Every structure is written in structure tokens, then in C-alpha cells.
Tab-separated table of C-alpha atoms and ligand atoms in Angstrom:
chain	number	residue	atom	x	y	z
A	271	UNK	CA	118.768	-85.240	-36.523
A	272	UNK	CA	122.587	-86.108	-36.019
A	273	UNK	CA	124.143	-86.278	-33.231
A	274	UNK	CA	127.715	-85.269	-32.948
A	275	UNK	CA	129.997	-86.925	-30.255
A	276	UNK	CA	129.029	-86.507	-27.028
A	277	UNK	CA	131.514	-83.704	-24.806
A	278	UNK	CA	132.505	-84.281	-21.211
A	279	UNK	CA	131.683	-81.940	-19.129
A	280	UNK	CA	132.039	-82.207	-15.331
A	281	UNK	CA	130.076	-79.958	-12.599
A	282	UNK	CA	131.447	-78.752	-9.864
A	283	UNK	CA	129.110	-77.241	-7.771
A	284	UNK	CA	130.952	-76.365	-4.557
A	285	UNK	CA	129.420	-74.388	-1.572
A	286	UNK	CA	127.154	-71.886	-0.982
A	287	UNK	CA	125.184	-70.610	-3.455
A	288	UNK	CA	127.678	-72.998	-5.612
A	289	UNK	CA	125.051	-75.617	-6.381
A	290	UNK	CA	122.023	-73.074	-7.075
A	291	UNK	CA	123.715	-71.229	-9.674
A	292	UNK	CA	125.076	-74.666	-11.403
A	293	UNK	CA	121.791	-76.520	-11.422
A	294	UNK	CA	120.796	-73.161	-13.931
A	295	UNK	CA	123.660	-74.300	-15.912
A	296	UNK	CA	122.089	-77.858	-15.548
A	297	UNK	CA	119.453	-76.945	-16.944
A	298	UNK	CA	120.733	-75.430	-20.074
A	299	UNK	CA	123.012	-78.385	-21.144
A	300	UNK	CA	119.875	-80.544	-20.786
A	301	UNK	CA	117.859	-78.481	-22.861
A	302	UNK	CA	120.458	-78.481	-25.586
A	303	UNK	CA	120.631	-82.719	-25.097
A	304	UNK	CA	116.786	-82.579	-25.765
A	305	UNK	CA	116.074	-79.762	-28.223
A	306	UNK	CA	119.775	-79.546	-30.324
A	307	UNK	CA	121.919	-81.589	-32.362
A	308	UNK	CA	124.259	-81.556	-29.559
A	309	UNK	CA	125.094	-84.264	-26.575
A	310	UNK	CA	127.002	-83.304	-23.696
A	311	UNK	CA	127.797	-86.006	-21.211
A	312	UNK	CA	127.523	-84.609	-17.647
A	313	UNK	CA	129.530	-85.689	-14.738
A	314	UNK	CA	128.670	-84.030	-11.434
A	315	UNK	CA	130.953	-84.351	-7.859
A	316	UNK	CA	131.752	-82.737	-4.886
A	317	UNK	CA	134.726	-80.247	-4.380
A	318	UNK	CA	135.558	-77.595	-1.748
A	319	UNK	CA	133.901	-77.602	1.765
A	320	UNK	CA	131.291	-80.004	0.487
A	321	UNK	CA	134.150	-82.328	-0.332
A	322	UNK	CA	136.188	-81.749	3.147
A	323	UNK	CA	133.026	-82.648	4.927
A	324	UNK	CA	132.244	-86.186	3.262
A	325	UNK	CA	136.487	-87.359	2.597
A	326	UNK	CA	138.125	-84.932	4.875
A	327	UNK	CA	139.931	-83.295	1.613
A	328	UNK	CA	138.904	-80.421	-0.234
A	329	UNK	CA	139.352	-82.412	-3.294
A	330	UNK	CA	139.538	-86.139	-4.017
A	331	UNK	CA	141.978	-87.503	-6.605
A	332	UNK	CA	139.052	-89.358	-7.992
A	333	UNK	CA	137.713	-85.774	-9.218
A	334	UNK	CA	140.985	-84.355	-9.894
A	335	UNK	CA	141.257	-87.459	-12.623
A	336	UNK	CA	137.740	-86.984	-13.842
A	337	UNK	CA	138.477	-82.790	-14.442
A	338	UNK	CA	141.612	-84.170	-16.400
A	339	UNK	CA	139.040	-86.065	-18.025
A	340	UNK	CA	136.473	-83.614	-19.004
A	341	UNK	CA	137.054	-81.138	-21.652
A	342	UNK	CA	135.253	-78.436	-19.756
A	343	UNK	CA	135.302	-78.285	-15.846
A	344	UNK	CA	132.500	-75.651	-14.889
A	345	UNK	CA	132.727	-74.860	-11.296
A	346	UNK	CA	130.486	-73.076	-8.655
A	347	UNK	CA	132.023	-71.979	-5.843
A	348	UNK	CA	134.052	-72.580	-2.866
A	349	UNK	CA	134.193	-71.782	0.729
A	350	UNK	CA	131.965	-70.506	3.759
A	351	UNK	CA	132.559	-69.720	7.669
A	352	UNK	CA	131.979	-73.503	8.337
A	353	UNK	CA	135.634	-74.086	6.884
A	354	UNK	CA	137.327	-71.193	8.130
A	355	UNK	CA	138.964	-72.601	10.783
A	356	UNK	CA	140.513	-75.401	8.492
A	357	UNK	CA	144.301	-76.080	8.982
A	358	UNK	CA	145.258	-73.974	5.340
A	359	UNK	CA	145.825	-77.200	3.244
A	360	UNK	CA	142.439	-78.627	3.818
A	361	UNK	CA	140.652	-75.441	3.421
A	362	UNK	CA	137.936	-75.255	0.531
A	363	UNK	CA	140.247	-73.046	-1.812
A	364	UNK	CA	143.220	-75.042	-1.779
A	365	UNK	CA	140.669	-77.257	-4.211
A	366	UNK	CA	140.732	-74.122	-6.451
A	367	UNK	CA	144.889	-73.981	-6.309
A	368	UNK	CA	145.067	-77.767	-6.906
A	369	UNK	CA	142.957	-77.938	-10.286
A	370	UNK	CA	144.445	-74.455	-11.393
A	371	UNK	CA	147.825	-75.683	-10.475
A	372	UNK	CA	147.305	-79.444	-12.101
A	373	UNK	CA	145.323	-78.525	-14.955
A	374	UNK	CA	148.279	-75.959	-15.756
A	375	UNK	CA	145.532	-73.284	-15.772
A	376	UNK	CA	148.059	-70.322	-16.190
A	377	UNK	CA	145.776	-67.826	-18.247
A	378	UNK	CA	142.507	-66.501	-16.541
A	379	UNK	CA	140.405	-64.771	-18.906
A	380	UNK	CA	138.122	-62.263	-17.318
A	381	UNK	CA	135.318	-60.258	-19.408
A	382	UNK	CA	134.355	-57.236	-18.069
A	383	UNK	CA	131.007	-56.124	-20.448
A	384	UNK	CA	128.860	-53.505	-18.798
A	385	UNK	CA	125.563	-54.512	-20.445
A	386	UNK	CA	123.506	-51.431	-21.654
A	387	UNK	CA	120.641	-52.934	-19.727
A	388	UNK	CA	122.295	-52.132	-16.662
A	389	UNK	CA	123.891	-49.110	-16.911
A	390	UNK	CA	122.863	-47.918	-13.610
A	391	UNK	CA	124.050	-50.757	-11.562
A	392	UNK	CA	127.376	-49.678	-12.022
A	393	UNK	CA	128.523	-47.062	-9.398
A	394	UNK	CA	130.218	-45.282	-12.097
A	395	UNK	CA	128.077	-42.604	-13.976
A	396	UNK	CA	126.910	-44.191	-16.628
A	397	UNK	CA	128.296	-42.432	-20.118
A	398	UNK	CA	131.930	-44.055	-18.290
A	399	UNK	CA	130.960	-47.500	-18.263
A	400	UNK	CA	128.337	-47.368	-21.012
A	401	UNK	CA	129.442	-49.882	-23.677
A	402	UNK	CA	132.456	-50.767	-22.056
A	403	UNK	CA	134.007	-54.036	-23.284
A	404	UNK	CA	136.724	-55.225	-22.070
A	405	UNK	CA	139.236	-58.594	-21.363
A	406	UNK	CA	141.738	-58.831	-17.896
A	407	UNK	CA	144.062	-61.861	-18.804
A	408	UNK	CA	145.117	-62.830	-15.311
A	409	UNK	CA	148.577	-65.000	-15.250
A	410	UNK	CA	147.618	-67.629	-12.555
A	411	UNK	CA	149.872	-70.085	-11.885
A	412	UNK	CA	152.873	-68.483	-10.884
A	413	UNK	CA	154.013	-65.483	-8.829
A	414	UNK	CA	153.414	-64.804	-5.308
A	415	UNK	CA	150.518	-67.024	-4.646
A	416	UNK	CA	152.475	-69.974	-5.738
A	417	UNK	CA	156.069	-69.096	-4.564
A	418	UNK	CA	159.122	-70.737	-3.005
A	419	UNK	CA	159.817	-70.104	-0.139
A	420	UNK	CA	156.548	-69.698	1.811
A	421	UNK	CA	155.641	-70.100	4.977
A	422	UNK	CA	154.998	-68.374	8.606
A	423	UNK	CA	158.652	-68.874	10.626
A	424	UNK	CA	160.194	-67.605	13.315
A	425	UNK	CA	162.869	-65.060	12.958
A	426	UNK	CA	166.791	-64.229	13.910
A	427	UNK	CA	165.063	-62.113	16.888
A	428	UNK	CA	162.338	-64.598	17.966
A	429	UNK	CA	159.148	-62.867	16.386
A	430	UNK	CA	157.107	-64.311	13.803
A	431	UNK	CA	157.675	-63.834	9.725
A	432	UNK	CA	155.188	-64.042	7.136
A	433	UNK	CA	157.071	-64.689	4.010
A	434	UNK	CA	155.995	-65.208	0.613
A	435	UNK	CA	157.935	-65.556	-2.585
A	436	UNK	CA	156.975	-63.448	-6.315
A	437	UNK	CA	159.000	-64.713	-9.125
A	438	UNK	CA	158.320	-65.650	-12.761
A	439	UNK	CA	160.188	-67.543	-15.280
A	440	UNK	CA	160.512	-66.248	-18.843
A	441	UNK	CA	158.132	-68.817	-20.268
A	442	UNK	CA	155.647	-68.207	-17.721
A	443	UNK	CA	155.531	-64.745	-19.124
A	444	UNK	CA	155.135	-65.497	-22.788
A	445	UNK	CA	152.795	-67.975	-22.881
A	446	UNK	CA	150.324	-65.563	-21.128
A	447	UNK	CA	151.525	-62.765	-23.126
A	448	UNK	CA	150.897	-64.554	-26.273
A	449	UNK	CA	147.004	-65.733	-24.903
A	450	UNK	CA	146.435	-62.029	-24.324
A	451	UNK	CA	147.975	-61.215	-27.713
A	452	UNK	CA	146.047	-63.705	-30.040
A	453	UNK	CA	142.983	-62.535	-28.220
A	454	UNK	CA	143.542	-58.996	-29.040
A	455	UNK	CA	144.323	-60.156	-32.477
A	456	UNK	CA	140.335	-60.625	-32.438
A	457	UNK	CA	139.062	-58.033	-30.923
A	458	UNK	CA	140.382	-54.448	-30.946
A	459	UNK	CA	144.148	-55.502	-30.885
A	460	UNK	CA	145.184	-53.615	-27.868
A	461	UNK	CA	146.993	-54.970	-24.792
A	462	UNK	CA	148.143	-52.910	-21.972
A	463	UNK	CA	150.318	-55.338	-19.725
A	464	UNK	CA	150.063	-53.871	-16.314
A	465	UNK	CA	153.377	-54.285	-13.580
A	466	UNK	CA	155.476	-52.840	-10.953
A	467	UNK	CA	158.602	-52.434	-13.103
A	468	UNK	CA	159.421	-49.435	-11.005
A	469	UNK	CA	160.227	-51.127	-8.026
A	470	UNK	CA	160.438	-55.276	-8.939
A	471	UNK	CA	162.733	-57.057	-10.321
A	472	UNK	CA	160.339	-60.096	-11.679
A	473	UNK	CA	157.526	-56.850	-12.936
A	474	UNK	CA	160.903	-56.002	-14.985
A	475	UNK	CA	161.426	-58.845	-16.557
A	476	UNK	CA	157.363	-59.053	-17.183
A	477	UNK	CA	157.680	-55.878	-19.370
A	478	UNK	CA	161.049	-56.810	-21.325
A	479	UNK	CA	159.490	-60.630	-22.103
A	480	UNK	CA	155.871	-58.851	-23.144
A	481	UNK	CA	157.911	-56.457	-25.139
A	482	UNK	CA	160.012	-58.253	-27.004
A	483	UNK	CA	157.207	-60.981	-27.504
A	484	UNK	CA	155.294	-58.481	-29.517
A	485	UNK	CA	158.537	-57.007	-31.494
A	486	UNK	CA	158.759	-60.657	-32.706
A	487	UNK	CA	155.354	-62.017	-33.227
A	488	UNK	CA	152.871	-59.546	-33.156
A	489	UNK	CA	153.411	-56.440	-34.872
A	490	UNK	CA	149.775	-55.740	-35.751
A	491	UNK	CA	148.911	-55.576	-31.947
A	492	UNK	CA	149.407	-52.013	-29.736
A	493	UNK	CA	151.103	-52.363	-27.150
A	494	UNK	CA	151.438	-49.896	-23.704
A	495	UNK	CA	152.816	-51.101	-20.612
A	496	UNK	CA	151.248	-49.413	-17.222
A	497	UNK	CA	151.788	-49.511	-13.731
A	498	UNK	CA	149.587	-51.848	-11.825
A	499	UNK	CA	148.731	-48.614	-9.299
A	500	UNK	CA	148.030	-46.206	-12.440
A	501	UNK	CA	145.897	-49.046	-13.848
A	502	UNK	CA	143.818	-49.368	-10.979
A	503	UNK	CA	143.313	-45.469	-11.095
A	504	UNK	CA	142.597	-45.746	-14.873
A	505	UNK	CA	140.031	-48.365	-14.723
A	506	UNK	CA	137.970	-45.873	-12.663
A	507	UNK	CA	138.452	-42.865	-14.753
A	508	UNK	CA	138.274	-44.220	-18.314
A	509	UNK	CA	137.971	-47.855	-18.192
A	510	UNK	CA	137.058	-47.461	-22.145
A	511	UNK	CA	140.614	-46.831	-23.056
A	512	UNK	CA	140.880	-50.611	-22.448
A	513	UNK	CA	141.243	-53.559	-24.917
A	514	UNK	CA	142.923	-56.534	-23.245
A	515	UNK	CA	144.916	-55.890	-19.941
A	516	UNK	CA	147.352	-58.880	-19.048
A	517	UNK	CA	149.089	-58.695	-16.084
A	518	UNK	CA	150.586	-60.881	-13.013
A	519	UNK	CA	148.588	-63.242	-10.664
A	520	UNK	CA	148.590	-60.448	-7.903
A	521	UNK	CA	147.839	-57.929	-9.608
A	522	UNK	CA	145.496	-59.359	-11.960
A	523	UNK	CA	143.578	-60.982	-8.787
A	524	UNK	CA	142.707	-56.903	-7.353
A	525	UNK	CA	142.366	-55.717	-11.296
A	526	UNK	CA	139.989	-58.007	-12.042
A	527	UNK	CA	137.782	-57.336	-9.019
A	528	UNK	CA	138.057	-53.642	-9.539
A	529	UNK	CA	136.661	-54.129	-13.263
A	530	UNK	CA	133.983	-56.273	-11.878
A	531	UNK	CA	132.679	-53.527	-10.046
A	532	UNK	CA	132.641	-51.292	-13.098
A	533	UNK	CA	129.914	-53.620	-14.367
A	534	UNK	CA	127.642	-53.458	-11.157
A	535	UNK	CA	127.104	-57.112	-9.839
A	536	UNK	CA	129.752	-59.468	-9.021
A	537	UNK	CA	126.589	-62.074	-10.274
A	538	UNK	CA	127.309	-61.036	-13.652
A	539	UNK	CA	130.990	-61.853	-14.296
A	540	UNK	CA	132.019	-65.102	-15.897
A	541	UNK	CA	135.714	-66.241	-16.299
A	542	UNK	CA	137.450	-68.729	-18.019
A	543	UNK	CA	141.071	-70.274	-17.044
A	544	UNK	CA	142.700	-71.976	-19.730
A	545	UNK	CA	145.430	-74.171	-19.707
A	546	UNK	CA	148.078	-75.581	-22.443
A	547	UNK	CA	146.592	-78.353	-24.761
A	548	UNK	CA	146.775	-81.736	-23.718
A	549	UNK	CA	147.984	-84.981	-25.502
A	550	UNK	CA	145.120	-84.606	-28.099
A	551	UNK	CA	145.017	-81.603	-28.745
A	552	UNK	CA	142.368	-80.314	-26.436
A	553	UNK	CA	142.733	-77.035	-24.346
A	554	UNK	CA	142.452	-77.871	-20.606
A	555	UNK	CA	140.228	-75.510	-19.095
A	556	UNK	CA	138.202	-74.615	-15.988
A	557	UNK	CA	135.083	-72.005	-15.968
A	558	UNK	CA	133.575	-70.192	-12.780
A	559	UNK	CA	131.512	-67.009	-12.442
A	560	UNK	CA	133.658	-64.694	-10.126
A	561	UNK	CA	131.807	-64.355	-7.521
A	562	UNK	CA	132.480	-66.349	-4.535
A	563	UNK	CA	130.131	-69.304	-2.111
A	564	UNK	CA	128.391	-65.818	-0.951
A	565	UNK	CA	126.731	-67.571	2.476
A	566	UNK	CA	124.589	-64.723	3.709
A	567	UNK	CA	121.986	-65.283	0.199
A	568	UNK	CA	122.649	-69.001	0.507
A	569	UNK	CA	119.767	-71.335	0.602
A	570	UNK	CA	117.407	-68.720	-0.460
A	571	UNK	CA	117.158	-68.953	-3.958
A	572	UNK	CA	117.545	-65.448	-4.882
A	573	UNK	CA	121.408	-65.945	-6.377
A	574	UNK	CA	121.912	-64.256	-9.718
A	575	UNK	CA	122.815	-67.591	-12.158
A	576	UNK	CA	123.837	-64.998	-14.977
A	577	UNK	CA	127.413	-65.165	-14.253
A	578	UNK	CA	127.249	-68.926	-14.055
A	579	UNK	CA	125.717	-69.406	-17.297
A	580	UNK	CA	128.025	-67.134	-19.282
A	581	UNK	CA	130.635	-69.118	-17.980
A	582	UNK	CA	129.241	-72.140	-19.473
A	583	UNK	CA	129.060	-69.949	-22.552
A	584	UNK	CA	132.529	-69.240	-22.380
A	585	UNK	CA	133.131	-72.670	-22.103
A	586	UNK	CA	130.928	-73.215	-25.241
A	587	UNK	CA	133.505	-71.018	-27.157
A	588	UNK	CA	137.042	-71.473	-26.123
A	589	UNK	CA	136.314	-75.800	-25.194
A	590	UNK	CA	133.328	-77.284	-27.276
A	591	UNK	CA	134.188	-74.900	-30.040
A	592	UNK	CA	130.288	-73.964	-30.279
A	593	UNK	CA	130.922	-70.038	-31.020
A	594	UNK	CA	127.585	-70.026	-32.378
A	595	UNK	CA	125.290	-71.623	-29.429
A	596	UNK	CA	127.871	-69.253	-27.272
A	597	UNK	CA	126.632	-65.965	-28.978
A	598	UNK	CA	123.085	-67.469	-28.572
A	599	UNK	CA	123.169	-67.723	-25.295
A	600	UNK	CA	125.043	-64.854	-24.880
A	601	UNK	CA	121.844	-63.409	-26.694
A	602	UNK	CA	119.334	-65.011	-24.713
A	603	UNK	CA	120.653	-63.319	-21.441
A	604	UNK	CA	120.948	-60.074	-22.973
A	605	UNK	CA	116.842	-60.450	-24.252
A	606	UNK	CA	115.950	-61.603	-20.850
A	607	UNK	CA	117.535	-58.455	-19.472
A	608	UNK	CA	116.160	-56.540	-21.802
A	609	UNK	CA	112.262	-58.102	-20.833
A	610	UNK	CA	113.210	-56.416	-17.221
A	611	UNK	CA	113.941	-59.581	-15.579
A	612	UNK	CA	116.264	-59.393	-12.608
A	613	UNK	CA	117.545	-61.379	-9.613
A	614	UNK	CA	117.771	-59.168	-5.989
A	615	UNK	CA	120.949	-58.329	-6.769
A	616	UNK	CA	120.674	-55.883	-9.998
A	617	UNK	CA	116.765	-55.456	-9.269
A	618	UNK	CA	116.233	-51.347	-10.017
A	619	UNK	CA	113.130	-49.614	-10.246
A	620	UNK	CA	110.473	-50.520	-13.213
A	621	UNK	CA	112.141	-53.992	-12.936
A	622	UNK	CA	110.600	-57.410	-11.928
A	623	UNK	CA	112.362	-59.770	-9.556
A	624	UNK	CA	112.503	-63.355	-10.422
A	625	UNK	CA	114.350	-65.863	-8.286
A	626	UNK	CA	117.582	-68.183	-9.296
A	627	UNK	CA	115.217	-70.840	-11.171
A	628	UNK	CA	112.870	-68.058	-12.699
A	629	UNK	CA	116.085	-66.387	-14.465
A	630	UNK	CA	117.527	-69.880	-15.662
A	631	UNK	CA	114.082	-70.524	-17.102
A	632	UNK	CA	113.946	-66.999	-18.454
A	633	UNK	CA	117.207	-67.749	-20.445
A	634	UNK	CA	115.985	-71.111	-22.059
A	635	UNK	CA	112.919	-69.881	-23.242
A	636	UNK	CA	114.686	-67.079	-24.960
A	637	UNK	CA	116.546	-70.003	-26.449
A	638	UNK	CA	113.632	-71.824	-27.582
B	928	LIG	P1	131.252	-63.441	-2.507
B	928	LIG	O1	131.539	-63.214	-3.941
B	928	LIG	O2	130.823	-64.787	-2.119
B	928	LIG	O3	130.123	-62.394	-2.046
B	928	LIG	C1	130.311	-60.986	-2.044
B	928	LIG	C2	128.927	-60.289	-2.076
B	928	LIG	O4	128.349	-60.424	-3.376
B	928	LIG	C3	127.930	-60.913	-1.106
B	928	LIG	O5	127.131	-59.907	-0.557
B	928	LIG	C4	127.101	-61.824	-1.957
B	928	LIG	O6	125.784	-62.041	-1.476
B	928	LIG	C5	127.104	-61.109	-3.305
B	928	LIG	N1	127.032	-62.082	-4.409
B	928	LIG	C6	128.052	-62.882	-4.836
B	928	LIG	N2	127.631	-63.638	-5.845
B	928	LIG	C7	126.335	-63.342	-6.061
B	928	LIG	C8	125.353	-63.829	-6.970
B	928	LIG	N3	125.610	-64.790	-7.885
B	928	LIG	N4	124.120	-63.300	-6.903
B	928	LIG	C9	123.830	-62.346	-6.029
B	928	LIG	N5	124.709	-61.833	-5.137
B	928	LIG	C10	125.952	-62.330	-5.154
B	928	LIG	O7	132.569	-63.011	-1.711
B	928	LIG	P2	132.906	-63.133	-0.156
B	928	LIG	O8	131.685	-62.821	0.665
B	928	LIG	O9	134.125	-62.329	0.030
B	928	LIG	O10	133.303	-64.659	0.079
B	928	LIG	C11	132.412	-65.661	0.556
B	928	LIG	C12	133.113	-67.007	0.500
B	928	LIG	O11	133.398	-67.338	-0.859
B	928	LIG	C13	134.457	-67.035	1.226
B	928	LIG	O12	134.570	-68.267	1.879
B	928	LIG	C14	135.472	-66.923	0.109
B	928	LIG	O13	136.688	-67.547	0.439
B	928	LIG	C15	134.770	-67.677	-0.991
B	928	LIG	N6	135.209	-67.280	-2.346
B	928	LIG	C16	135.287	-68.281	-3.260
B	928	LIG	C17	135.619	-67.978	-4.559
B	928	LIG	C18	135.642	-69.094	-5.562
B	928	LIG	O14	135.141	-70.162	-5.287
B	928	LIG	N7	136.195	-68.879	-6.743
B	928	LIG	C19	135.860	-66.649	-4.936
B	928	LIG	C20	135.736	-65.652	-3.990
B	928	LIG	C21	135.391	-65.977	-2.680
């Protein structure tokens, strides 16, 4: 058999249930090094609160080289009470900000696929979310989160002010705009960019850039612009009117959580942040299930890996530009759903429960 040139791919575990759900994804990449025509070199280091507590940093630079490095990052989790108390700068997320920030990780691609399997996980009634496909592009780097000025200071009349800063440049705009438009372009070539035009200055701006981004360069692609508030009321009552929604790093972070929920288990959701192409060419990226460190099931070995490994299959697709072994394994978790196999979390009646390791191994013998 051939082998093709080996691909870099660094794991970041993180906290929590971080490091159960990413030795699943472990697993697979060895089985394709032993069974496949395919050779993926993994790298494997600390970041978050497992990081603070060995160098005192959430992240090293050391890392932050190697993720430059890599030309997939796949990353667990972060965070947990133990770091709570952490001066802000050394807490476990600002390891999250850093890569994002670095990396240049401005579009965050977020699936939200209720699988038919599990229809009745979802707290909607089920001929709402039944089939329901459909892509948040999150704009991550900029806005509010990121900011200038920032900061907690004391005011003209001696009390405390929390202030933070939303703005957005032009080009921030469009080069999320145009991700969430060439990904339309291949699926059902709807986007519905989502602001608060009403009342902000930088949401109005959003929906003139988006606008006259598709009037120039993508004619073939619907376009509606909503309300952030009426799309979170429209997710609930017909989430299926939905293609591709981009929208700002605010609003995208509560969006995107909302449409988790239309799919039942936060242990299901993969995402994806991609980045502008480096020096040769290659996309940097960074993928990570949605789901937070979640400390009260960590340790026990009943974490749902699912949302893990589909992240890795994202990566497959949009990095390693192995569409096929992506569908595959996109495949594989859909059969081992459809055997009955579930982790605690999406466990219904006539179901078995498996643990974290039992699902992984579920997956890769579908693979076989
Ligand atoms: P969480 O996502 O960790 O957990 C929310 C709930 O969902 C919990 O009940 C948890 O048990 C459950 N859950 C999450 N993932 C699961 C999985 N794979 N399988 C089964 N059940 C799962 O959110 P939280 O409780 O708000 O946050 C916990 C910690 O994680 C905090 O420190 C938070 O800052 C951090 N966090 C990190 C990230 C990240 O690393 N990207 C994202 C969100 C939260």
C-alpha cells in the first residue's frame, strides 16, 4: 500500500472530560495509521487548566508554535471550578482566545444536524427538528469579546464600570460573509445574516457589507437579513427555514447554543474554526466539540465522544482534504446510532448504554 505524506495533527486535550473524549479521537487516527493508506503524525500537549497547573500559563508558547505547526489542532476542552478563581488572564479560556486570536480563527463553523436516530432527544416535538440540517457561521475574532477599550474602572462618581467595546471593521465582515457564502454555495445556498441593525451602529454596517458582498459576488445565493432576537425566536419555531446563518461573535456565541439544543445533547455538536491560509497555502484551523470540561461526569467515563469525533471529521474535510474518510465516519456514527448504542447522555428507552470507550470502539468497528 502507499503511503501519502504524513499530516500534523496536534491534540489538545484540556480539562475535564477533555482528555476522555480525545483519547476516542486517538483512537480513530491510529486505526486509520494501521488499517488505511493514510499517516497522520500526532502531537499531544497540555493546554487550559492542565497547562496553568504544570507552567503557571494557560498556554505555553511552545504549544502555541506547535498549533501553528499542525495543520489541524483538535481540542478537548477547557476549564473547571479548580481555576475559577484565576486572576482573568491566566484562566483556562484565555488559552481558547489566544489560539483563536493567533491562529486568526475568525470563522466558527457550527453544524447543527438533528440525527433521525434521535429525534426524541430534542425538546422540540419532533416533526420540527426532524431532518433539520443546518450551518451557524459564528464571526470570532472580533466584536465585543475582543474590543478596545475593556476593562472594569472606576467612574466620574466613584462607582465601578464594566465596559466593553463591539466594533467591526469592513474586512472583518466580508471575509466571514464570504465563508458563509461559499458554503451555502454547496449546500442549499441560503444565508440569513442575523444583527441588531435596529439599534447598532457596527450590526449596521454588518448588514450593508453582507449585502453588498452578495450584490457583487454571489448572485446565485438568497440572501435575508434577521434580527438576532427574531432569530432566536425562529430557531425555536421553524428552525427548518434555515440554510446557513452567519452572524457576529455575540450573537453567534447564544445562536449557536440555542441550535445545539434543537439537536438534544450538547455531546453531539462538533465545530470547526477556520482561519485565513497560511504561507503555503494551508487553512489554519482549530476543531472542538461544543460542549465544555463538563466536571460533574468527569472521571467517570460515561462522556459522549460523538461530538469529539465529528470534529475530527470536520477536520478530515475542511484540513486533510479527506471528504471521503469524513462521510465515512460521519457514517459510522450514524450506524452505531442506529445499532441503539448510546452514552448516559442521549440514553432513551429500548436503548443500550455503553460508556466513552465502548462508543469510540463502536465507531471503529463500523469503520472496519
Ligand atoms: P459543559 O458543556 O461543560 O456542560 C453542560 C452540561 O452538559 C453538563 O451537565 C455536562 O455534564 C453535559 N455535557 C457536556 N458535554 C457532554 C458530553 N460530551 N457528554 C455528556 N454530557 C455532556 O458546560 P458548563 O457546565 O457550563 O461548563 C463547564 C466548564 O467548561 C466551565 O469551566 C466552562 O468555562 C468550560 N467551558 C469550556 C468550553 C471550551 O473549552 N470550549 C466551552 C464551554 C464551557
Amino acid at each position: 500500500m502507499i503511503k501519502v505524506k504524513k499530516r500534523k495533527i496536534l491534540l489538545l486535550p484540556g480539562d475535564g472530560i477533555g482528555p476522555e473524549v480525545i483519547a476516542e479521537v486517538r483512537k480513530i487516527i491510529k486505526w486509520y495509521n494501521s488499517k488505511k493508506s493514510l499517516d497522520f503524525e500526532i502531537d499531544e500537549d497540555l493546554v487550559g487548566g492542565a497547562a496553568y497547573d504544570k507552567h503557571k500559563k494557560p498556554i505555553t508558547d511552545e504549544v502555541f508554535y506547535k498549533a501553528l505547526e499542525s495543520e489541524a489542532v483538535i481540542l478537548g476542552a477547557v476549564g473547571g471550578p479548580k481555576w475559577d478563581k484565576l486572576d482573568f488572564s491566566k484562566k483556562p479560556e484565555r488559552a481558547l482566545l489566544k489560539l483563536r486570536k493567533e491562529l486568526k480563527l475568525f470563522a466558527n463553523l457550527r453544524p447543527a444536524i438533528c440525527f433521525k436516530q434521535l429525534v426524541d432527544a430534542s425538546s422540540l416535538k419532533p416533526e420540527i427538528v426532524s431532518g433539520l440540517d443546518i450551518l451557524i457561521v459564528r464571526e470570532l475574532t472580533g466584536g465585543i469579546y475582543f474590543g478596545e477599550p475593556r476593562g472594569i474602572k472606576p467612574s466620574e462618581n466613584g462607582e465601578r464600570k464594566g465596559i466593553n467595546t463591539h466594533s467591526y471593521t469592513s474586512s472583518e465582515i466580508i471575509r466571514v460573509a464570504r465563508v458563509a457564502f461559499e458554503l451555502a454555495e454547496k449546500r442549499n445556498k441560503k444565508v440569513t445574516s442575523c444583527d441588531k441593525s435596529n439599534v447598532m451602529e457596527a450590526g449596521l454596517l454588518w448588514r450593508e457589507e453582507v449585502q453588498s458582498l452578495k450584490d457583487k459576488e454571489f448572485k446565485n445565493v438568497k440572501l435575508e437579513h434577521m434580527l438576532a432576537d427574531n432569530c432566536a425566536m425562529q430557531l425555536l419555531k421553524n428552525p427548518k427555514q434555515f440554510d446557513v446563518i452567519v452572524t457576529d461573535n455575540l450573537f453567534g456565541d447564544i445562536l449557536s447554543d440555542e441550535a445545539a439544543m434543537l439537536t438534544g445533547s450538547l455531546g453531539l455538536l462538533p465545530s470547526a474554526s477556520l482561519g485565513a491560509k497560511d504561507k503555503n497555502g494551508n487553512l489554519r484551523s482549530m476543531y472542538e466539540p461544543v460542549h465544555g470540561s463538563a466536571p460533574d461526569i468527569a472521571g467517570k467515563g460515561i462522556a459522549n465522544p460523538i461530538a469529539s469525533i465529528l470534529s475530527f471529521s470536520m477536520a478530515l474535510k475542511y484540513s486533510l482534504n479527506l471528504e471521503k474518510e469524513a462521510n465515512n465516519l460521519n457514517l459510522a456514527v450514524q450506524s452505531v446510532l442506529d445499532d441503539g448504542l448510546r452514552t448516559k447522555d442521549i440514553l432513551s428507552k429500548g436503548t443500550k448504554e455503553v460508556s466513552t470507550s465502548q462508543m469510540g470502539d463502536a465507531i471503529i468497528s463500523k469503520l472496519q
